[in-house]
Amino acid sequence: MRLPRRAETLAVKSAAFITVMCCALAALLGGLVHVSVTDQTVAQARDQALSRLADATTAYEAGDALVPGSAIDPAGLPSRLRTLAAAGKRGTMVAKDDGRPTMWAAGPADHGRALAVAVDYSQQARTIAGLDRSILWSSALAIGATLLVGAFAVTRVTRRLHGTARVARRISAGDLDARVHDPRTKDPTRPQDEVAAVAAALDGMAASLQSKLLSEQRFTADVAHELRTPLTGLHAAAELLPEGRPTELVRDRVAALRTLTEDLLEISRLDTGRELLETDTEALGALAERVVRASGTETEVKVVRDVRVETDRRRLERVLGNLVANAHRHGRAPVVLTVEGKEVTVRDHGGGFPEYLVAHGPQRFRTEGGSKGHGLGLTIAAGQAEVLGARLSFGNAIDGGAVAVLTLP
């Protein structure tokens, strides 16, 4: 069983969540560091520029020569600072001067002019750029390392979940001996997690189901064996009764009970899973015709393409005989048995198989619609088909009627 094409695995979801959280955390911390260092660097450069502006203002007011780096209305002065100085205020601003980052400080001079000081800001700009690169690289490394560690941790959990899912599928397929055997459930000193709890619950459910099924199988076998001996005596006694209608009824019921007992014994043998094949090469078309003749029913045989198969003749005849008998007992004529290669189809024109049988296969002692029978014929057919390694499927035709398809290996 595969996941749907659009399904997102737990590992993918976890990796996406870890990546998003790491990116968000890295962006938050990187932004805080960038803002803090930038504010500190800009504050230092601003203090230096304002100090030089104060010295330049003192020299200008005293009529002395201006300090280096200061000038009246320099060409590179930003217009916003020029407007601020013309309004009689002082201010600072980082801007480009001949392509280089520069910290400008400007104040008012006479006649609406501006006295400005330019301080080289290149070193500080390189420091901030280097810090940003370091933040990006360290964030990428941190995200990668966290993603690897998180993926490793999540993979360990998902691997255990996949193992539990595989065991559950094996159990649903009929392997009741399958167990997860999670080591955390065996050692009480180890911390238990949710996956271990699920594994323990699945193992417990499988053990309980296996125990109940074995009890049911033993009960079926014991009942069949216990009935066999008295039925043999009852059959012998019925043969000694004088001829008449009551005797015919008794013999008929005894025969039906003997058939039911033999079916139960056969089911109990199939339940043990120890049946051995006696294979031989058989012509499938001839075998199908022989089964129909032995059934004594009016069943049409169509051989579209005959093949020779290596199979257990007795078991295959049992499967086909049960399918033909079921079609006549619970369906309506005409009943057609079709051989096409290794696929044999038995179809009637009755009301079709019940929905539960089409969905889940035959179930012993379960019938619907008031039909007579015990549900053992199709159960035996399915069990013998499994022993043969064949696939037996049940369905309903669109225009009405039950369709059983046996596909040989």
Short mmCIF file of N, CA and C in Angstrom, two decimals, residues 36 53 70 108 133 248 318 401:
data_model
loop_
_atom_site.label_atom_id
_atom_site.label_comp_id
_atom_site.label_asym_id
_atom_site.label_seq_id
_atom_site.Cartn_x
_atom_site.Cartn_y
_atom_site.Cartn_z
N SER A 36 21.23 46.42 16.26
CA SER A 36 22.01 46.87 17.41
C SER A 36 23.40 47.38 16.98
N LEU A 53 32.04 69.18 13.54
CA LEU A 53 31.22 70.32 13.16
C LEU A 53 31.32 71.43 14.22
N SER A 70 35.91 70.19 6.36
CA SER A 70 34.73 71.05 6.50
C SER A 70 34.73 72.09 5.40
N PRO A 108 24.07 75.83 10.59
CA PRO A 108 23.86 77.11 9.91
C PRO A 108 25.13 77.96 9.87
N ARG A 133 26.95 39.48 6.25
CA ARG A 133 27.35 38.22 5.60
C ARG A 133 27.57 37.12 6.64
N GLU A 248 -36.83 -41.86 3.52
CA GLU A 248 -36.15 -40.97 2.58
C GLU A 248 -35.80 -39.62 3.22
N ARG A 318 -12.42 -29.29 -6.80
CA ARG A 318 -13.23 -28.91 -5.64
C ARG A 318 -13.66 -27.44 -5.76
N GLY A 401 -26.60 -10.94 -12.32
CA GLY A 401 -25.96 -12.23 -12.18
C GLY A 401 -24.67 -12.15 -11.42
#
